[in-house]
């Protein structure tokens, strides 16, 4: 049976992709951010997951404001980077796992989650930046396959934190009923507090972010009590990306323990939170 071995949360800010491309790891602005990642990479090196499910929001690449599915799952043989926001990074495609994708789709649809199924899907910074942060050396990905799970955080109405947590729980059950011995890691991307536009552009709420980093480990249900409106007020318009973290956390159905965490502000306009959670059987 497949098993979810852990969950990771990380920011997906596009500027990080550029900083990686320019190797700005020792730059004083970037160093405290990049320095937080080696322990997570060491864990990935040791555990060697077979599949990474990357929970992110499409920022207008596959879905624009004219057509916006709430939840979408990739079922493609590979995923190509087409994020041009900060200049297209020439990244090799990410291998998919259509068989596991379809198992997940069938399982969560049977649990009444209505998904958009994507047999072709391009990926943007929401997906590529976390992948570049976690596997900067492609050789260390080995045979790692990827499955994009896209949640609408762009066009209201957005799915509630409670709904996203429940989707994560259904995702966890789906993976753990897959009849192959695979180690799966679930990555919740984006967040924490940030607002990119409007009167409150640049808004960051450190206290709220630190509370989220704590609660998501042992008491994620506390975070499911917030409405989307609460998240926008407390964490900024784009801080609602916390729902991506809640999908990840819902999928961890075993005994969860925190192995590593970091919080750094600001990176670009954002409170950047990193968490590594082990999910013991
Ligand atoms: C930024 C953050 C995001 O989550 C995003 O999708 C784009 C930009 C930022 O802080 O620059
Ligand atoms: Fe984002």
PDB file of C-alpha atoms and ligand atoms in Angstrom:
ATOM      1  CA  UNK A   1       0.000   0.000   0.000  1.00  0.00           C
ATOM      2  CA  UNK A   2       1.095   3.566  -0.608  1.00  0.00           C
ATOM      3  CA  UNK A   3       1.904   5.609   2.478  1.00  0.00           C
ATOM      4  CA  UNK A   4       2.105   9.332   3.154  1.00  0.00           C
ATOM      5  CA  UNK A   5       5.448   9.690   4.899  1.00  0.00           C
ATOM      6  CA  UNK A   6       5.287  13.397   5.557  1.00  0.00           C
ATOM      7  CA  UNK A   7       4.117  16.865   4.717  1.00  0.00           C
ATOM      8  CA  UNK A   8       6.053  19.999   3.878  1.00  0.00           C
ATOM      9  CA  UNK A   9       4.943  23.612   3.662  1.00  0.00           C
ATOM     10  CA  UNK A  10       6.908  26.229   1.796  1.00  0.00           C
ATOM     11  CA  UNK A  11       6.444  29.604   0.180  1.00  0.00           C
ATOM     12  CA  UNK A  12       6.195  29.669  -3.633  1.00  0.00           C
ATOM     13  CA  UNK A  13       7.098  33.332  -4.245  1.00  0.00           C
ATOM     14  CA  UNK A  14       8.271  33.724  -7.876  1.00  0.00           C
ATOM     15  CA  UNK A  15      11.211  35.953  -6.824  1.00  0.00           C
ATOM     16  CA  UNK A  16      12.687  32.848  -5.126  1.00  0.00           C
ATOM     17  CA  UNK A  17      12.939  31.170  -8.534  1.00  0.00           C
ATOM     18  CA  UNK A  18      14.970  34.102  -9.794  1.00  0.00           C
ATOM     19  CA  UNK A  19      17.182  34.141  -6.715  1.00  0.00           C
ATOM     20  CA  UNK A  20      17.882  30.417  -7.273  1.00  0.00           C
ATOM     21  CA  UNK A  21      18.660  31.003 -10.960  1.00  0.00           C
ATOM     22  CA  UNK A  22      21.111  33.741  -9.921  1.00  0.00           C
ATOM     23  CA  UNK A  23      22.552  31.615  -7.087  1.00  0.00           C
ATOM     24  CA  UNK A  24      21.957  34.357  -4.519  1.00  0.00           C
ATOM     25  CA  UNK A  25      22.218  31.878  -1.625  1.00  0.00           C
ATOM     26  CA  UNK A  26      24.816  33.933   0.301  1.00  0.00           C
ATOM     27  CA  UNK A  27      23.226  37.305  -0.444  1.00  0.00           C
ATOM     28  CA  UNK A  28      22.331  38.919   2.933  1.00  0.00           C
ATOM     29  CA  UNK A  29      18.682  39.354   1.899  1.00  0.00           C
ATOM     30  CA  UNK A  30      18.272  35.729   0.836  1.00  0.00           C
ATOM     31  CA  UNK A  31      20.661  33.832   3.136  1.00  0.00           C
ATOM     32  CA  UNK A  32      18.339  33.514   6.183  1.00  0.00           C
ATOM     33  CA  UNK A  33      15.634  32.204   3.884  1.00  0.00           C
ATOM     34  CA  UNK A  34      17.706  29.647   1.951  1.00  0.00           C
ATOM     35  CA  UNK A  35      19.591  28.528   5.070  1.00  0.00           C
ATOM     36  CA  UNK A  36      16.370  27.026   6.447  1.00  0.00           C
ATOM     37  CA  UNK A  37      16.070  24.404   3.689  1.00  0.00           C
ATOM     38  CA  UNK A  38      19.033  21.961   4.092  1.00  0.00           C
ATOM     39  CA  UNK A  39      17.436  19.996   6.970  1.00  0.00           C
ATOM     40  CA  UNK A  40      14.337  19.410   4.852  1.00  0.00           C
ATOM     41  CA  UNK A  41      16.471  18.320   1.886  1.00  0.00           C
ATOM     42  CA  UNK A  42      18.440  15.977   4.164  1.00  0.00           C
ATOM     43  CA  UNK A  43      15.167  14.361   5.275  1.00  0.00           C
ATOM     44  CA  UNK A  44      14.049  13.957   1.647  1.00  0.00           C
ATOM     45  CA  UNK A  45      17.450  12.448   0.816  1.00  0.00           C
ATOM     46  CA  UNK A  46      17.033   9.927   3.594  1.00  0.00           C
ATOM     47  CA  UNK A  47      13.346   9.073   3.076  1.00  0.00           C
ATOM     48  CA  UNK A  48      13.488   9.170  -0.752  1.00  0.00           C
ATOM     49  CA  UNK A  49       9.786   9.588  -1.514  1.00  0.00           C
ATOM     50  CA  UNK A  50       8.491   8.107  -4.772  1.00  0.00           C
ATOM     51  CA  UNK A  51       5.801  10.707  -5.337  1.00  0.00           C
ATOM     52  CA  UNK A  52       5.325  14.376  -4.391  1.00  0.00           C
ATOM     53  CA  UNK A  53       1.778  15.744  -4.421  1.00  0.00           C
ATOM     54  CA  UNK A  54       2.149  19.503  -4.790  1.00  0.00           C
ATOM     55  CA  UNK A  55      -0.828  21.543  -3.549  1.00  0.00           C
ATOM     56  CA  UNK A  56      -0.745  25.007  -5.060  1.00  0.00           C
ATOM     57  CA  UNK A  57      -2.845  27.599  -6.832  1.00  0.00           C
ATOM     58  CA  UNK A  58      -2.656  28.226 -10.523  1.00  0.00           C
ATOM     59  CA  UNK A  59      -1.871  31.924 -10.935  1.00  0.00           C
ATOM     60  CA  UNK A  60      -3.637  32.374 -14.290  1.00  0.00           C
ATOM     61  CA  UNK A  61      -1.713  29.841 -16.383  1.00  0.00           C
ATOM     62  CA  UNK A  62      -4.176  26.969 -16.934  1.00  0.00           C
ATOM     63  CA  UNK A  63      -7.234  28.751 -15.575  1.00  0.00           C
ATOM     64  CA  UNK A  64      -7.986  32.424 -15.917  1.00  0.00           C
ATOM     65  CA  UNK A  65     -10.812  34.502 -14.497  1.00  0.00           C
ATOM     66  CA  UNK A  66     -13.150  33.363 -17.291  1.00  0.00           C
ATOM     67  CA  UNK A  67     -12.970  29.692 -16.177  1.00  0.00           C
ATOM     68  CA  UNK A  68     -11.956  28.874 -12.648  1.00  0.00           C
ATOM     69  CA  UNK A  69     -12.362  25.380 -11.222  1.00  0.00           C
ATOM     70  CA  UNK A  70     -12.291  25.127  -7.424  1.00  0.00           C
ATOM     71  CA  UNK A  71     -10.189  21.943  -7.263  1.00  0.00           C
ATOM     72  CA  UNK A  72      -8.133  20.411 -10.091  1.00  0.00           C
ATOM     73  CA  UNK A  73      -5.831  17.406 -10.221  1.00  0.00           C
ATOM     74  CA  UNK A  74      -3.168  16.755 -12.832  1.00  0.00           C
ATOM     75  CA  UNK A  75      -3.285  13.354 -14.529  1.00  0.00           C
ATOM     76  CA  UNK A  76      -0.608  14.003 -17.128  1.00  0.00           C
ATOM     77  CA  UNK A  77       2.554  11.996 -17.882  1.00  0.00           C
ATOM     78  CA  UNK A  78       4.612  15.168 -17.340  1.00  0.00           C
ATOM     79  CA  UNK A  79       4.295  18.809 -16.369  1.00  0.00           C
ATOM     80  CA  UNK A  80       6.189  21.609 -18.098  1.00  0.00           C
ATOM     81  CA  UNK A  81       7.026  24.956 -16.475  1.00  0.00           C
ATOM     82  CA  UNK A  82       5.312  27.825 -18.294  1.00  0.00           C
ATOM     83  CA  UNK A  83       5.541  30.501 -15.591  1.00  0.00           C
ATOM     84  CA  UNK A  84       6.626  33.689 -17.272  1.00  0.00           C
ATOM     85  CA  UNK A  85       5.875  36.056 -14.409  1.00  0.00           C
ATOM     86  CA  UNK A  86       9.550  36.740 -13.690  1.00  0.00           C
ATOM     87  CA  UNK A  87      11.044  35.427 -16.918  1.00  0.00           C
ATOM     88  CA  UNK A  88      10.599  31.837 -18.016  1.00  0.00           C
ATOM     89  CA  UNK A  89      13.062  29.537 -16.233  1.00  0.00           C
ATOM     90  CA  UNK A  90      14.254  26.770 -18.567  1.00  0.00           C
ATOM     91  CA  UNK A  91      13.428  23.834 -16.281  1.00  0.00           C
ATOM     92  CA  UNK A  92      13.178  20.233 -17.483  1.00  0.00           C
ATOM     93  CA  UNK A  93       9.635  18.796 -17.269  1.00  0.00           C
ATOM     94  CA  UNK A  94       8.464  17.122 -14.058  1.00  0.00           C
ATOM     95  CA  UNK A  95       7.391  13.461 -14.482  1.00  0.00           C
ATOM     96  CA  UNK A  96       3.775  12.682 -13.564  1.00  0.00           C
ATOM     97  CA  UNK A  97       2.113   9.536 -12.237  1.00  0.00           C
ATOM     98  CA  UNK A  98      -1.162   9.194 -14.179  1.00  0.00           C
ATOM     99  CA  UNK A  99      -2.027   5.895 -12.506  1.00  0.00           C
ATOM    100  CA  UNK A 100      -1.912   7.348  -8.991  1.00  0.00           C
ATOM    101  CA  UNK A 101      -3.573  10.555 -10.238  1.00  0.00           C
ATOM    102  CA  UNK A 102      -6.568   8.598 -11.533  1.00  0.00           C
ATOM    103  CA  UNK A 103      -6.763   6.573  -8.342  1.00  0.00           C
ATOM    104  CA  UNK A 104      -6.858   9.817  -6.338  1.00  0.00           C
ATOM    105  CA  UNK A 105      -9.438  11.338  -8.700  1.00  0.00           C
ATOM    106  CA  UNK A 106     -11.696   8.265  -8.515  1.00  0.00           C
ATOM    107  CA  UNK A 107     -11.376   8.066  -4.728  1.00  0.00           C
ATOM    108  CA  UNK A 108     -12.077  11.713  -3.910  1.00  0.00           C
ATOM    109  CA  UNK A 109     -14.895  12.018  -6.467  1.00  0.00           C
ATOM    110  CA  UNK A 110     -16.446   8.949  -4.785  1.00  0.00           C
ATOM    111  CA  UNK A 111     -16.272  11.013  -1.570  1.00  0.00           C
ATOM    112  CA  UNK A 112     -18.294  13.795  -3.269  1.00  0.00           C
ATOM    113  CA  UNK A 113     -15.450  16.202  -4.139  1.00  0.00           C
ATOM    114  CA  UNK A 114     -16.058  17.487  -7.657  1.00  0.00           C
ATOM    115  CA  UNK A 115     -12.728  17.881  -9.424  1.00  0.00           C
ATOM    116  CA  UNK A 116     -11.482  19.227 -12.699  1.00  0.00           C
ATOM    117  CA  UNK A 117      -9.297  16.462 -14.173  1.00  0.00           C
ATOM    118  CA  UNK A 118      -6.355  17.680 -16.236  1.00  0.00           C
ATOM    119  CA  UNK A 119      -4.681  15.291 -18.669  1.00  0.00           C
ATOM    120  CA  UNK A 120      -2.597  18.215 -19.830  1.00  0.00           C
ATOM    121  CA  UNK A 121      -1.350  20.784 -17.374  1.00  0.00           C
ATOM    122  CA  UNK A 122       1.363  23.427 -17.367  1.00  0.00           C
ATOM    123  CA  UNK A 123       2.850  24.422 -14.016  1.00  0.00           C
ATOM    124  CA  UNK A 124       3.748  27.862 -12.657  1.00  0.00           C
ATOM    125  CA  UNK A 125       5.807  29.228  -9.772  1.00  0.00           C
ATOM    126  CA  UNK A 126       3.301  27.781  -7.309  1.00  0.00           C
ATOM    127  CA  UNK A 127       4.660  24.350  -8.265  1.00  0.00           C
ATOM    128  CA  UNK A 128       8.174  24.967  -9.625  1.00  0.00           C
ATOM    129  CA  UNK A 129       9.547  27.161  -6.824  1.00  0.00           C
ATOM    130  CA  UNK A 130       8.805  24.596  -4.072  1.00  0.00           C
ATOM    131  CA  UNK A 131      10.261  21.843  -6.280  1.00  0.00           C
ATOM    132  CA  UNK A 132      13.440  23.871  -6.908  1.00  0.00           C
ATOM    133  CA  UNK A 133      13.757  24.638  -3.191  1.00  0.00           C
ATOM    134  CA  UNK A 134      13.299  21.018  -2.117  1.00  0.00           C
ATOM    135  CA  UNK A 135      15.222  19.313  -4.949  1.00  0.00           C
ATOM    136  CA  UNK A 136      17.758  21.913  -6.158  1.00  0.00           C
ATOM    137  CA  UNK A 137      19.803  19.006  -7.518  1.00  0.00           C
ATOM    138  CA  UNK A 138      17.618  17.211 -10.059  1.00  0.00           C
ATOM    139  CA  UNK A 139      19.781  14.105  -9.799  1.00  0.00           C
ATOM    140  CA  UNK A 140      18.565  13.688  -6.202  1.00  0.00           C
ATOM    141  CA  UNK A 141      14.962  13.484  -7.393  1.00  0.00           C
ATOM    142  CA  UNK A 142      15.814   9.973  -8.624  1.00  0.00           C
ATOM    143  CA  UNK A 143      12.597   8.533 -10.012  1.00  0.00           C
ATOM    144  CA  UNK A 144      10.392  11.009  -8.130  1.00  0.00           C
ATOM    145  CA  UNK A 145       7.026  11.559  -9.787  1.00  0.00           C
ATOM    146  CA  UNK A 146       4.776  14.521  -9.173  1.00  0.00           C
ATOM    147  CA  UNK A 147       1.048  15.194  -8.983  1.00  0.00           C
ATOM    148  CA  UNK A 148      -0.203  18.789  -9.061  1.00  0.00           C
ATOM    149  CA  UNK A 149      -3.300  19.495  -6.975  1.00  0.00           C
ATOM    150  CA  UNK A 150      -4.602  22.964  -7.729  1.00  0.00           C
ATOM    151  CA  UNK A 151      -6.931  24.911  -5.448  1.00  0.00           C
ATOM    152  CA  UNK A 152      -8.515  28.194  -6.483  1.00  0.00           C
ATOM    153  CA  UNK A 153      -7.157  30.971  -4.262  1.00  0.00           C
ATOM    154  CA  UNK A 154      -7.475  33.610  -6.983  1.00  0.00           C
ATOM    155  CA  UNK A 155     -11.128  34.235  -7.872  1.00  0.00           C
ATOM    156  CA  UNK A 156     -13.787  34.411  -5.148  1.00  0.00           C
ATOM    157  CA  UNK A 157     -15.649  32.440  -3.952  1.00  0.00           C
ATOM    158  CA  UNK A 158     -12.714  30.355  -2.667  1.00  0.00           C
ATOM    159  CA  UNK A 159     -13.241  27.005  -0.930  1.00  0.00           C
ATOM    160  CA  UNK A 160     -13.332  27.342   2.860  1.00  0.00           C
ATOM    161  CA  UNK A 161     -10.473  26.242   5.134  1.00  0.00           C
ATOM    162  CA  UNK A 162     -12.758  23.485   6.510  1.00  0.00           C
ATOM    163  CA  UNK A 163     -13.537  22.216   2.997  1.00  0.00           C
ATOM    164  CA  UNK A 164      -9.842  22.177   2.073  1.00  0.00           C
ATOM    165  CA  UNK A 165      -8.943  20.266   5.235  1.00  0.00           C
ATOM    166  CA  UNK A 166     -11.629  17.682   4.371  1.00  0.00           C
ATOM    167  CA  UNK A 167     -10.295  17.407   0.811  1.00  0.00           C
ATOM    168  CA  UNK A 168      -6.885  16.711   2.342  1.00  0.00           C
ATOM    169  CA  UNK A 169      -8.382  13.957   4.512  1.00  0.00           C
ATOM    170  CA  UNK A 170      -9.992  12.401   1.412  1.00  0.00           C
ATOM    171  CA  UNK A 171      -6.643  12.717  -0.385  1.00  0.00           C
ATOM    172  CA  UNK A 172      -4.930  10.913   2.504  1.00  0.00           C
ATOM    173  CA  UNK A 173      -7.454   8.056   2.350  1.00  0.00           C
ATOM    174  CA  UNK A 174      -7.080   7.902  -1.439  1.00  0.00           C
ATOM    175  CA  UNK A 175      -3.290   7.610  -1.341  1.00  0.00           C
ATOM    176  CA  UNK A 176      -3.316   5.056   1.453  1.00  0.00           C
ATOM    177  CA  UNK A 177      -5.727   2.824  -0.466  1.00  0.00           C
ATOM    178  CA  UNK A 178      -3.449   2.722  -3.536  1.00  0.00           C
ATOM    179  CA  UNK A 179      -2.202  -0.787  -4.081  1.00  0.00           C
ATOM    180  CA  UNK A 180       1.505  -0.077  -4.667  1.00  0.00           C
ATOM    181  CA  UNK A 181       4.296   0.326  -2.134  1.00  0.00           C
ATOM    182  CA  UNK A 182       4.956   3.997  -2.683  1.00  0.00           C
ATOM    183  CA  UNK A 183       6.235   6.648  -0.286  1.00  0.00           C
ATOM    184  CA  UNK A 184       4.340   9.862  -0.845  1.00  0.00           C
ATOM    185  CA  UNK A 185       5.092  13.352   0.427  1.00  0.00           C
ATOM    186  CA  UNK A 186       2.468  16.120   0.298  1.00  0.00           C
ATOM    187  CA  UNK A 187       3.645  19.699  -0.175  1.00  0.00           C
ATOM    188  CA  UNK A 188       1.427  22.634   0.796  1.00  0.00           C
ATOM    189  CA  UNK A 189       2.717  25.741  -0.941  1.00  0.00           C
ATOM    190  CA  UNK A 190       2.232  29.505  -0.661  1.00  0.00           C
ATOM    191  CA  UNK A 191       1.431  31.670   2.342  1.00  0.00           C
ATOM    192  CA  UNK A 192       1.824  32.823   4.863  1.00  0.00           C
ATOM    193  CA  UNK A 193       0.380  36.329   5.244  1.00  0.00           C
ATOM    194  CA  UNK A 194       0.665  38.545   2.203  1.00  0.00           C
ATOM    195  CA  UNK A 195      -1.293  40.986   0.131  1.00  0.00           C
ATOM    196  CA  UNK A 196       0.011  41.912  -3.295  1.00  0.00           C
ATOM    197  CA  UNK A 197      -2.395  44.645  -4.335  1.00  0.00           C
ATOM    198  CA  UNK A 198      -4.831  47.297  -3.173  1.00  0.00           C
ATOM    199  CA  UNK A 199      -4.641  49.609  -0.149  1.00  0.00           C
ATOM    200  CA  UNK A 200      -3.136  46.946   2.094  1.00  0.00           C
ATOM    201  CA  UNK A 201      -0.412  45.846  -0.362  1.00  0.00           C
ATOM    202  CA  UNK A 202       2.584  44.673   1.672  1.00  0.00           C
ATOM    203  CA  UNK A 203       0.435  43.659   4.664  1.00  0.00           C
ATOM    204  CA  UNK A 204       2.074  40.955   6.821  1.00  0.00           C
ATOM    205  CA  UNK A 205       0.734  39.644  10.162  1.00  0.00           C
ATOM    206  CA  UNK A 206       3.601  37.970  11.999  1.00  0.00           C
ATOM    207  CA  UNK A 207       1.559  36.994  15.070  1.00  0.00           C
ATOM    208  CA  UNK A 208      -1.077  35.323  12.937  1.00  0.00           C
ATOM    209  CA  UNK A 209       1.583  33.501  10.878  1.00  0.00           C
ATOM    210  CA  UNK A 210       3.346  32.191  13.988  1.00  0.00           C
ATOM    211  CA  UNK A 211       0.010  31.012  15.386  1.00  0.00           C
ATOM    212  CA  UNK A 212      -0.699  29.162  12.102  1.00  0.00           C
ATOM    213  CA  UNK A 213       2.754  27.534  12.135  1.00  0.00           C
ATOM    214  CA  UNK A 214       2.032  26.248  15.633  1.00  0.00           C
ATOM    215  CA  UNK A 215      -1.615  25.207  15.212  1.00  0.00           C
ATOM    216  CA  UNK A 216      -1.164  23.401  11.926  1.00  0.00           C
ATOM    217  CA  UNK A 217       1.055  20.846  13.660  1.00  0.00           C
ATOM    218  CA  UNK A 218      -1.139  19.688  16.566  1.00  0.00           C
ATOM    219  CA  UNK A 219      -4.487  21.445  16.226  1.00  0.00           C
ATOM    220  CA  UNK A 220      -5.239  22.042  12.540  1.00  0.00           C
ATOM    221  CA  UNK A 221      -8.976  21.959  13.263  1.00  0.00           C
ATOM    222  CA  UNK A 222      -8.514  25.327  15.008  1.00  0.00           C
ATOM    223  CA  UNK A 223      -7.511  26.814  11.638  1.00  0.00           C
ATOM    224  CA  UNK A 224     -10.529  25.300   9.898  1.00  0.00           C
ATOM    225  CA  UNK A 225     -12.781  27.542  12.024  1.00  0.00           C
ATOM    226  CA  UNK A 226     -11.724  30.611  10.052  1.00  0.00           C
ATOM    227  CA  UNK A 227     -13.740  31.745   7.061  1.00  0.00           C
ATOM    228  CA  UNK A 228     -12.047  32.926   3.860  1.00  0.00           C
ATOM    229  CA  UNK A 229     -13.127  36.430   4.843  1.00  0.00           C
ATOM    230  CA  UNK A 230     -11.339  36.023   8.208  1.00  0.00           C
ATOM    231  CA  UNK A 231      -8.168  34.872   6.402  1.00  0.00           C
ATOM    232  CA  UNK A 232      -8.214  37.837   4.030  1.00  0.00           C
ATOM    233  CA  UNK A 233      -8.686  40.218   6.967  1.00  0.00           C
ATOM    234  CA  UNK A 234      -6.051  38.581   9.201  1.00  0.00           C
ATOM    235  CA  UNK A 235      -3.486  37.418   6.621  1.00  0.00           C
ATOM    236  CA  UNK A 236      -4.104  39.586   3.553  1.00  0.00           C
ATOM    237  CA  UNK A 237      -5.845  38.829   0.258  1.00  0.00           C
ATOM    238  CA  UNK A 238      -3.206  36.282  -0.788  1.00  0.00           C
ATOM    239  CA  UNK A 239      -2.746  35.036   2.786  1.00  0.00           C
ATOM    240  CA  UNK A 240      -5.827  32.956   2.007  1.00  0.00           C
ATOM    241  CA  UNK A 241      -3.271  30.569   0.462  1.00  0.00           C
ATOM    242  CA  UNK A 242      -3.259  29.027   3.950  1.00  0.00           C
ATOM    243  CA  UNK A 243      -6.003  26.758   2.559  1.00  0.00           C
ATOM    244  CA  UNK A 244      -3.276  25.040   0.493  1.00  0.00           C
ATOM    245  CA  UNK A 245      -1.467  24.167   3.710  1.00  0.00           C
ATOM    246  CA  UNK A 246      -4.706  22.795   5.158  1.00  0.00           C
ATOM    247  CA  UNK A 247      -5.118  20.361   2.237  1.00  0.00           C
ATOM    248  CA  UNK A 248      -1.605  19.074   2.999  1.00  0.00           C
ATOM    249  CA  UNK A 249      -2.298  18.795   6.729  1.00  0.00           C
ATOM    250  CA  UNK A 250      -5.612  16.993   6.198  1.00  0.00           C
ATOM    251  CA  UNK A 251      -3.766  14.297   4.248  1.00  0.00           C
ATOM    252  CA  UNK A 252      -1.564  13.424   7.246  1.00  0.00           C
ATOM    253  CA  UNK A 253      -3.744  10.882   9.003  1.00  0.00           C
ATOM    254  CA  UNK A 254      -1.055   9.207  11.129  1.00  0.00           C
ATOM    255  CA  UNK A 255       0.931  10.477  14.101  1.00  0.00           C
ATOM    256  CA  UNK A 256       2.255  13.873  13.106  1.00  0.00           C
ATOM    257  CA  UNK A 257       5.413  15.395  14.512  1.00  0.00           C
ATOM    258  CA  UNK A 258       7.311  18.517  13.565  1.00  0.00           C
ATOM    259  CA  UNK A 259      10.890  17.832  12.460  1.00  0.00           C
ATOM    260  CA  UNK A 260      11.828  21.333  11.306  1.00  0.00           C
ATOM    261  CA  UNK A 261      10.354  24.796  10.962  1.00  0.00           C
ATOM    262  CA  UNK A 262      11.377  28.311  10.012  1.00  0.00           C
ATOM    263  CA  UNK A 263       9.710  31.697   9.624  1.00  0.00           C
ATOM    264  CA  UNK A 264      11.306  34.636   7.854  1.00  0.00           C
ATOM    265  CA  UNK A 265       9.930  38.077   6.913  1.00  0.00           C
ATOM    266  CA  UNK A 266       9.800  39.561   4.488  1.00  0.00           C
ATOM    267  CA  UNK A 267      10.625  37.693   1.318  1.00  0.00           C
ATOM    268  CA  UNK A 268       9.201  39.911  -1.373  1.00  0.00           C
ATOM    269  CA  UNK A 269       5.819  40.864   0.175  1.00  0.00           C
ATOM    270  CA  UNK A 270       5.336  37.691   2.139  1.00  0.00           C
ATOM    271  CA  UNK A 271       5.810  35.974   5.470  1.00  0.00           C
ATOM    272  CA  UNK A 272       7.724  32.851   4.425  1.00  0.00           C
ATOM    273  CA  UNK A 273       6.959  29.786   6.550  1.00  0.00           C
ATOM    274  CA  UNK A 274       8.684  26.412   6.238  1.00  0.00           C
ATOM    275  CA  UNK A 275       7.554  23.247   8.001  1.00  0.00           C
ATOM    276  CA  UNK A 276       8.579  19.607   7.803  1.00  0.00           C
ATOM    277  CA  UNK A 277       6.048  17.233   9.349  1.00  0.00           C
ATOM    278  CA  UNK A 278       6.602  13.524   9.718  1.00  0.00           C
ATOM    279  CA  UNK A 279       3.533  11.306   9.395  1.00  0.00           C
ATOM    280  CA  UNK A 280       4.248   8.097  11.295  1.00  0.00           C
ATOM    281  CA  UNK A 281       2.012   5.096  10.569  1.00  0.00           C
TER     282      UNK A 281
HETATM  283  C1  LIG B   1       4.343  36.813  -4.199  1.00  0.00           C
HETATM  284  C2  LIG B   1       3.762  35.833  -3.400  1.00  0.00           C
HETATM  285  C3  LIG B   1       2.933  34.865  -3.977  1.00  0.00           C
HETATM  286  O1  LIG B   1       2.323  33.907  -3.245  1.00  0.00           O
HETATM  287  C4  LIG B   1       2.718  34.871  -5.349  1.00  0.00           C
HETATM  288  O2  LIG B   1       1.949  33.882  -5.859  1.00  0.00           O
HETATM  289  C5  LIG B   1       3.289  35.850  -6.145  1.00  0.00           C
HETATM  290  C6  LIG B   1       4.115  36.824  -5.571  1.00  0.00           C
HETATM  291  C7  LIG B   1       5.246  37.836  -3.598  1.00  0.00           C
HETATM  292  O3  LIG B   1       5.282  37.977  -2.355  1.00  0.00           O
HETATM  293  O4  LIG B   1       5.954  38.499  -4.360  1.00  0.00           O
HETATM  294 FE1  LIG B   2       0.894  32.742  -4.486  1.00  0.00          FE
END
